[in-house]
PDB file of C-alpha atoms in Angstrom:
ATOM      1  CA  MET A   1      39.223  43.030 -31.522  1.00  0.00           C
ATOM      2  CA  GLU A   2      37.076  43.251 -28.417  1.00  0.00           C
ATOM      3  CA  THR A   3      37.705  46.290 -26.223  1.00  0.00           C
ATOM      4  CA  LEU A   4      38.775  44.395 -23.087  1.00  0.00           C
ATOM      5  CA  GLU A   5      41.090  42.190 -25.135  1.00  0.00           C
ATOM      6  CA  ALA A   6      42.677  45.283 -26.710  1.00  0.00           C
ATOM      7  CA  ILE A   7      43.212  46.804 -23.266  1.00  0.00           C
ATOM      8  CA  LYS A   8      44.807  43.617 -21.911  1.00  0.00           C
ATOM      9  CA  THR A   9      47.076  42.948 -24.896  1.00  0.00           C
ATOM     10  CA  ARG A  10      48.262  46.456 -25.870  1.00  0.00           C
ATOM     11  CA  ARG A  11      51.976  46.927 -25.244  1.00  0.00           C
ATOM     12  CA  SER A  12      54.387  49.825 -25.504  1.00  0.00           C
ATOM     13  CA  VAL A  13      56.314  49.424 -28.748  1.00  0.00           C
ATOM     14  CA  ARG A  14      59.709  51.046 -29.257  1.00  0.00           C
ATOM     15  CA  ARG A  15      61.005  49.046 -32.235  1.00  0.00           C
ATOM     16  CA  PHE A  16      59.263  49.351 -35.574  1.00  0.00           C
ATOM     17  CA  SER A  17      59.583  47.733 -38.967  1.00  0.00           C
ATOM     18  CA  ASP A  18      60.177  50.005 -41.939  1.00  0.00           C
ATOM     19  CA  ARG A  19      56.726  49.184 -43.345  1.00  0.00           C
ATOM     20  CA  PRO A  20      54.786  52.433 -43.883  1.00  0.00           C
ATOM     21  CA  VAL A  21      51.481  53.072 -42.114  1.00  0.00           C
ATOM     22  CA  GLU A  22      48.632  53.094 -44.602  1.00  0.00           C
ATOM     23  CA  PRO A  23      46.817  56.472 -44.784  1.00  0.00           C
ATOM     24  CA  GLU A  24      43.464  54.861 -43.951  1.00  0.00           C
ATOM     25  CA  LYS A  25      44.894  53.302 -40.776  1.00  0.00           C
ATOM     26  CA  LEU A  26      46.471  56.588 -39.723  1.00  0.00           C
ATOM     27  CA  ARG A  27      43.142  58.332 -40.304  1.00  0.00           C
ATOM     28  CA  ALA A  28      41.317  55.632 -38.278  1.00  0.00           C
ATOM     29  CA  VAL A  29      43.714  56.150 -35.348  1.00  0.00           C
ATOM     30  CA  LEU A  30      43.180  59.917 -35.479  1.00  0.00           C
ATOM     31  CA  GLU A  31      39.419  59.416 -35.751  1.00  0.00           C
ATOM     32  CA  ALA A  32      39.488  57.252 -32.614  1.00  0.00           C
ATOM     33  CA  ALA A  33      41.291  60.062 -30.776  1.00  0.00           C
ATOM     34  CA  ARG A  34      38.718  62.574 -32.060  1.00  0.00           C
ATOM     35  CA  GLN A  35      35.872  60.484 -30.621  1.00  0.00           C
ATOM     36  CA  ALA A  36      37.149  60.785 -27.038  1.00  0.00           C
ATOM     37  CA  PRO A  37      35.026  62.521 -24.395  1.00  0.00           C
ATOM     38  CA  SER A  38      36.237  65.890 -23.107  1.00  0.00           C
ATOM     39  CA  TRP A  39      35.422  68.649 -20.618  1.00  0.00           C
ATOM     40  CA  ALA A  40      32.096  70.208 -21.729  1.00  0.00           C
ATOM     41  CA  ASN A  41      32.738  68.615 -25.146  1.00  0.00           C
ATOM     42  CA  MET A  42      35.287  71.360 -25.858  1.00  0.00           C
ATOM     43  CA  GLN A  43      37.629  68.913 -27.655  1.00  0.00           C
ATOM     44  CA  CYS A  44      40.759  70.844 -26.684  1.00  0.00           C
ATOM     45  CA  TRP A  45      43.150  68.393 -28.333  1.00  0.00           C
ATOM     46  CA  ARG A  46      45.194  69.138 -31.435  1.00  0.00           C
ATOM     47  CA  PHE A  47      47.444  66.658 -33.251  1.00  0.00           C
ATOM     48  CA  VAL A  48      50.495  67.222 -35.424  1.00  0.00           C
ATOM     49  CA  VAL A  49      51.303  64.255 -37.675  1.00  0.00           C
ATOM     50  CA  VAL A  50      54.977  64.041 -38.612  1.00  0.00           C
ATOM     51  CA  GLU A  51      56.252  61.709 -41.330  1.00  0.00           C
ATOM     52  CA  ASP A  52      59.342  63.592 -42.550  1.00  0.00           C
ATOM     53  CA  PRO A  53      62.447  61.569 -41.549  1.00  0.00           C
ATOM     54  CA  ALA A  54      64.621  64.614 -40.761  1.00  0.00           C
ATOM     55  CA  THR A  55      61.931  66.157 -38.558  1.00  0.00           C
ATOM     56  CA  LYS A  56      61.471  62.869 -36.699  1.00  0.00           C
ATOM     57  CA  VAL A  57      65.210  62.786 -35.960  1.00  0.00           C
ATOM     58  CA  GLN A  58      64.962  66.323 -34.558  1.00  0.00           C
ATOM     59  CA  ILE A  59      61.971  65.305 -32.423  1.00  0.00           C
ATOM     60  CA  SER A  60      63.999  62.342 -31.167  1.00  0.00           C
ATOM     61  CA  GLU A  61      66.868  64.619 -30.176  1.00  0.00           C
ATOM     62  CA  LEU A  62      64.452  66.889 -28.285  1.00  0.00           C
ATOM     63  CA  SER A  63      63.133  63.910 -26.295  1.00  0.00           C
ATOM     64  CA  TYR A  64      66.348  63.648 -24.310  1.00  0.00           C
ATOM     65  CA  VAL A  65      66.182  66.091 -21.447  1.00  0.00           C
ATOM     66  CA  GLU A  66      69.447  65.677 -19.580  1.00  0.00           C
ATOM     67  CA  ALA A  67      68.140  67.180 -16.351  1.00  0.00           C
ATOM     68  CA  TYR A  68      65.586  64.363 -16.231  1.00  0.00           C
ATOM     69  CA  PHE A  69      67.394  61.317 -17.603  1.00  0.00           C
ATOM     70  CA  ALA A  70      70.945  61.880 -16.349  1.00  0.00           C
ATOM     71  CA  THR A  71      69.770  62.186 -12.745  1.00  0.00           C
ATOM     72  CA  ARG A  72      68.075  58.792 -13.137  1.00  0.00           C
ATOM     73  CA  GLY A  73      71.130  57.069 -14.624  1.00  0.00           C
ATOM     74  CA  TYR A  74      69.935  57.006 -18.252  1.00  0.00           C
ATOM     75  CA  ARG A  75      72.156  57.995 -21.175  1.00  0.00           C
ATOM     76  CA  SER A  76      69.128  58.407 -23.411  1.00  0.00           C
ATOM     77  CA  ASN A  77      65.354  58.330 -23.479  1.00  0.00           C
ATOM     78  CA  PRO A  78      64.385  54.651 -24.027  1.00  0.00           C
ATOM     79  CA  ALA A  79      61.922  55.818 -26.716  1.00  0.00           C
ATOM     80  CA  GLN A  80      64.376  58.131 -28.497  1.00  0.00           C
ATOM     81  CA  LYS A  81      65.181  55.647 -31.281  1.00  0.00           C
ATOM     82  CA  ALA A  82      61.478  54.890 -31.775  1.00  0.00           C
ATOM     83  CA  LEU A  83      60.759  58.561 -32.427  1.00  0.00           C
ATOM     84  CA  ALA A  84      63.422  58.709 -35.115  1.00  0.00           C
ATOM     85  CA  GLU A  85      62.600  55.389 -36.798  1.00  0.00           C
ATOM     86  CA  ALA A  86      58.812  54.989 -36.574  1.00  0.00           C
ATOM     87  CA  PRO A  87      57.042  55.762 -39.852  1.00  0.00           C
ATOM     88  CA  VAL A  88      54.826  58.321 -38.100  1.00  0.00           C
ATOM     89  CA  VAL A  89      55.042  60.451 -34.970  1.00  0.00           C
ATOM     90  CA  ILE A  90      51.880  62.053 -33.631  1.00  0.00           C
ATOM     91  CA  VAL A  91      52.404  65.038 -31.358  1.00  0.00           C
ATOM     92  CA  ALA A  92      49.401  65.462 -29.057  1.00  0.00           C
ATOM     93  CA  CYS A  93      48.684  68.964 -27.813  1.00  0.00           C
ATOM     94  CA  GLY A  94      46.014  70.555 -25.662  1.00  0.00           C
ATOM     95  CA  GLU A  95      44.582  74.042 -25.557  1.00  0.00           C
ATOM     96  CA  PRO A  96      44.143  74.808 -21.840  1.00  0.00           C
ATOM     97  CA  THR A  97      41.650  77.629 -22.467  1.00  0.00           C
ATOM     98  CA  LEU A  98      39.273  75.105 -24.057  1.00  0.00           C
ATOM     99  CA  SER A  99      39.152  72.918 -20.982  1.00  0.00           C
ATOM    100  CA  GLY A 100      38.277  73.378 -17.359  1.00  0.00           C
ATOM    101  CA  GLU A 101      40.401  74.199 -14.369  1.00  0.00           C
ATOM    102  CA  VAL A 102      39.159  73.552 -10.863  1.00  0.00           C
ATOM    103  CA  ARG A 103      41.297  74.200  -7.777  1.00  0.00           C
ATOM    104  CA  GLY A 104      44.486  74.180  -9.820  1.00  0.00           C
ATOM    105  CA  GLN A 105      43.750  70.945 -11.689  1.00  0.00           C
ATOM    106  CA  GLU A 106      43.898  71.552 -15.425  1.00  0.00           C
ATOM    107  CA  TYR A 107      41.585  69.185 -17.247  1.00  0.00           C
ATOM    108  CA  TYR A 108      43.178  69.608 -20.685  1.00  0.00           C
ATOM    109  CA  LEU A 109      45.699  66.994 -19.509  1.00  0.00           C
ATOM    110  CA  THR A 110      42.869  64.560 -18.810  1.00  0.00           C
ATOM    111  CA  ASP A 111      41.135  65.384 -22.103  1.00  0.00           C
ATOM    112  CA  VAL A 112      44.284  64.773 -24.157  1.00  0.00           C
ATOM    113  CA  GLY A 113      45.060  61.673 -22.073  1.00  0.00           C
ATOM    114  CA  ILE A 114      41.684  60.126 -22.877  1.00  0.00           C
ATOM    115  CA  ALA A 115      42.141  60.909 -26.582  1.00  0.00           C
ATOM    116  CA  ALA A 116      45.640  59.411 -26.409  1.00  0.00           C
ATOM    117  CA  GLN A 117      44.322  56.177 -24.894  1.00  0.00           C
ATOM    118  CA  ASN A 118      41.787  55.936 -27.728  1.00  0.00           C
ATOM    119  CA  LEU A 119      44.631  56.534 -30.195  1.00  0.00           C
ATOM    120  CA  MET A 120      46.807  53.788 -28.667  1.00  0.00           C
ATOM    121  CA  LEU A 121      43.993  51.229 -28.464  1.00  0.00           C
ATOM    122  CA  ALA A 122      42.913  51.920 -32.049  1.00  0.00           C
ATOM    123  CA  ALA A 123      46.508  51.557 -33.227  1.00  0.00           C
ATOM    124  CA  HIS A 124      46.752  48.186 -31.464  1.00  0.00           C
ATOM    125  CA  ASP A 125      43.444  47.043 -32.922  1.00  0.00           C
ATOM    126  CA  LEU A 126      44.761  47.858 -36.407  1.00  0.00           C
ATOM    127  CA  GLY A 127      47.984  45.881 -35.888  1.00  0.00           C
ATOM    128  CA  LEU A 128      50.083  48.971 -35.205  1.00  0.00           C
ATOM    129  CA  GLY A 129      52.234  49.691 -32.188  1.00  0.00           C
ATOM    130  CA  THR A 130      52.937  52.883 -30.274  1.00  0.00           C
ATOM    131  CA  VAL A 131      54.330  54.172 -27.015  1.00  0.00           C
ATOM    132  CA  PHE A 132      53.594  57.295 -25.002  1.00  0.00           C
ATOM    133  CA  VAL A 133      56.633  59.579 -24.769  1.00  0.00           C
ATOM    134  CA  GLY A 134      56.169  62.250 -22.122  1.00  0.00           C
ATOM    135  CA  VAL A 135      59.622  63.786 -21.712  1.00  0.00           C
ATOM    136  CA  PHE A 136      60.735  66.378 -24.269  1.00  0.00           C
ATOM    137  CA  ASP A 137      61.854  69.979 -24.594  1.00  0.00           C
ATOM    138  CA  GLU A 138      58.433  71.547 -25.083  1.00  0.00           C
ATOM    139  CA  GLU A 139      59.656  74.990 -26.094  1.00  0.00           C
ATOM    140  CA  GLN A 140      62.067  73.781 -28.776  1.00  0.00           C
ATOM    141  CA  LEU A 141      59.627  71.142 -30.023  1.00  0.00           C
ATOM    142  CA  GLY A 142      56.900  73.778 -30.324  1.00  0.00           C
ATOM    143  CA  GLU A 143      59.239  75.991 -32.335  1.00  0.00           C
ATOM    144  CA  LEU A 144      60.279  73.108 -34.590  1.00  0.00           C
ATOM    145  CA  LEU A 145      56.676  72.200 -35.420  1.00  0.00           C
ATOM    146  CA  GLY A 146      55.185  75.704 -35.447  1.00  0.00           C
ATOM    147  CA  ILE A 147      52.858  74.932 -32.555  1.00  0.00           C
ATOM    148  CA  PRO A 148      51.162  78.101 -31.267  1.00  0.00           C
ATOM    149  CA  ALA A 149      52.302  79.297 -27.840  1.00  0.00           C
ATOM    150  CA  GLU A 150      48.809  78.933 -26.336  1.00  0.00           C
ATOM    151  CA  LEU A 151      48.934  75.162 -26.882  1.00  0.00           C
ATOM    152  CA  ARG A 152      50.719  72.748 -24.553  1.00  0.00           C
ATOM    153  CA  ILE A 153      52.411  69.641 -25.894  1.00  0.00           C
ATOM    154  CA  VAL A 154      51.225  66.699 -23.806  1.00  0.00           C
ATOM    155  CA  GLY A 155      52.807  63.679 -25.465  1.00  0.00           C
ATOM    156  CA  LEU A 156      54.543  62.136 -28.438  1.00  0.00           C
ATOM    157  CA  PHE A 157      53.384  58.900 -30.070  1.00  0.00           C
ATOM    158  CA  PRO A 158      55.624  57.061 -32.534  1.00  0.00           C
ATOM    159  CA  ILE A 159      53.394  54.758 -34.588  1.00  0.00           C
ATOM    160  CA  GLY A 160      54.179  51.885 -36.920  1.00  0.00           C
ATOM    161  CA  TYR A 161      54.221  48.147 -37.358  1.00  0.00           C
ATOM    162  CA  PRO A 162      56.039  46.462 -34.460  1.00  0.00           C
ATOM    163  CA  GLN A 163      59.213  44.503 -35.218  1.00  0.00           C
ATOM    164  CA  GLU A 164      58.096  41.903 -32.678  1.00  0.00           C
ATOM    165  CA  GLN A 165      54.590  40.688 -31.914  1.00  0.00           C
ATOM    166  CA  GLY A 166      52.939  39.237 -28.853  1.00  0.00           C
ATOM    167  CA  LYS A 167      55.413  39.913 -26.083  1.00  0.00           C
ATOM    168  CA  GLU A 168      53.897  39.497 -22.654  1.00  0.00           C
ATOM    169  CA  GLY A 169      53.505  42.720 -20.759  1.00  0.00           C
ATOM    170  CA  PRO A 170      54.819  43.566 -17.328  1.00  0.00           C
ATOM    171  CA  PRO A 171      52.909  42.189 -14.346  1.00  0.00           C
ATOM    172  CA  ARG A 172      50.053  44.255 -12.962  1.00  0.00           C
ATOM    173  CA  LYS A 173      49.279  44.736  -9.298  1.00  0.00           C
ATOM    174  CA  PRO A 174      46.299  42.723  -8.046  1.00  0.00           C
ATOM    175  CA  LEU A 175      42.999  44.579  -7.704  1.00  0.00           C
ATOM    176  CA  GLU A 176      43.105  44.029  -3.933  1.00  0.00           C
ATOM    177  CA  GLU A 177      46.215  46.202  -3.775  1.00  0.00           C
ATOM    178  CA  ILE A 178      44.833  49.139  -5.758  1.00  0.00           C
ATOM    179  CA  VAL A 179      41.055  49.175  -5.201  1.00  0.00           C
ATOM    180  CA  HIS A 180      39.314  50.391  -2.052  1.00  0.00           C
ATOM    181  CA  TYR A 181      35.573  50.184  -1.445  1.00  0.00           C
ATOM    182  CA  GLY A 182      33.729  52.800   0.548  1.00  0.00           C
ATOM    183  CA  LYS A 183      36.860  54.344   2.074  1.00  0.00           C
ATOM    184  CA  TYR A 184      40.554  54.200   1.462  1.00  0.00           C
ATOM    185  CA  GLN A 185      41.899  51.401   3.641  1.00  0.00           C
ATOM    186  CA  VAL A 186      45.517  51.507   4.789  1.00  0.00           C
TER     187      VAL A 186
END
């Protein structure tokens, strides 16, 4: 698949078939994440691959943070079921000490974000689906997975074969609304 086509056609997938992800495809997705650029090439990202059904259910339960969802009128995290039912969940972490910080901006978030985009595009290219899940109880999730305290969990990625293919994505704002040349124009 061509890169621009992959970018345009990738969709967030929250419903997966029960077909397992082949080890070579999982490795290819992780390799794509590993190839991402990072601050001073420090490669601060770390990934935990979870395939155990009981652990995935626990991860799913930790993705509902009442203080966040209840105040927005949700009874659950829309991706909660995907975390429990996807064949694989990848937990993306960053080590802040291996990335830069300038004026309070911590670049480990950017580094892991770039790796995550590579991961999602590679998954799509291989016929797999995924979705970024960014709300979870970080402390309890870290304890569950034995993640060292110096790492920060940045996102969760359920991965598998989508139940449905080819749905059209949500509309995107026109370039004229989001791009400014020379100076920001109000």
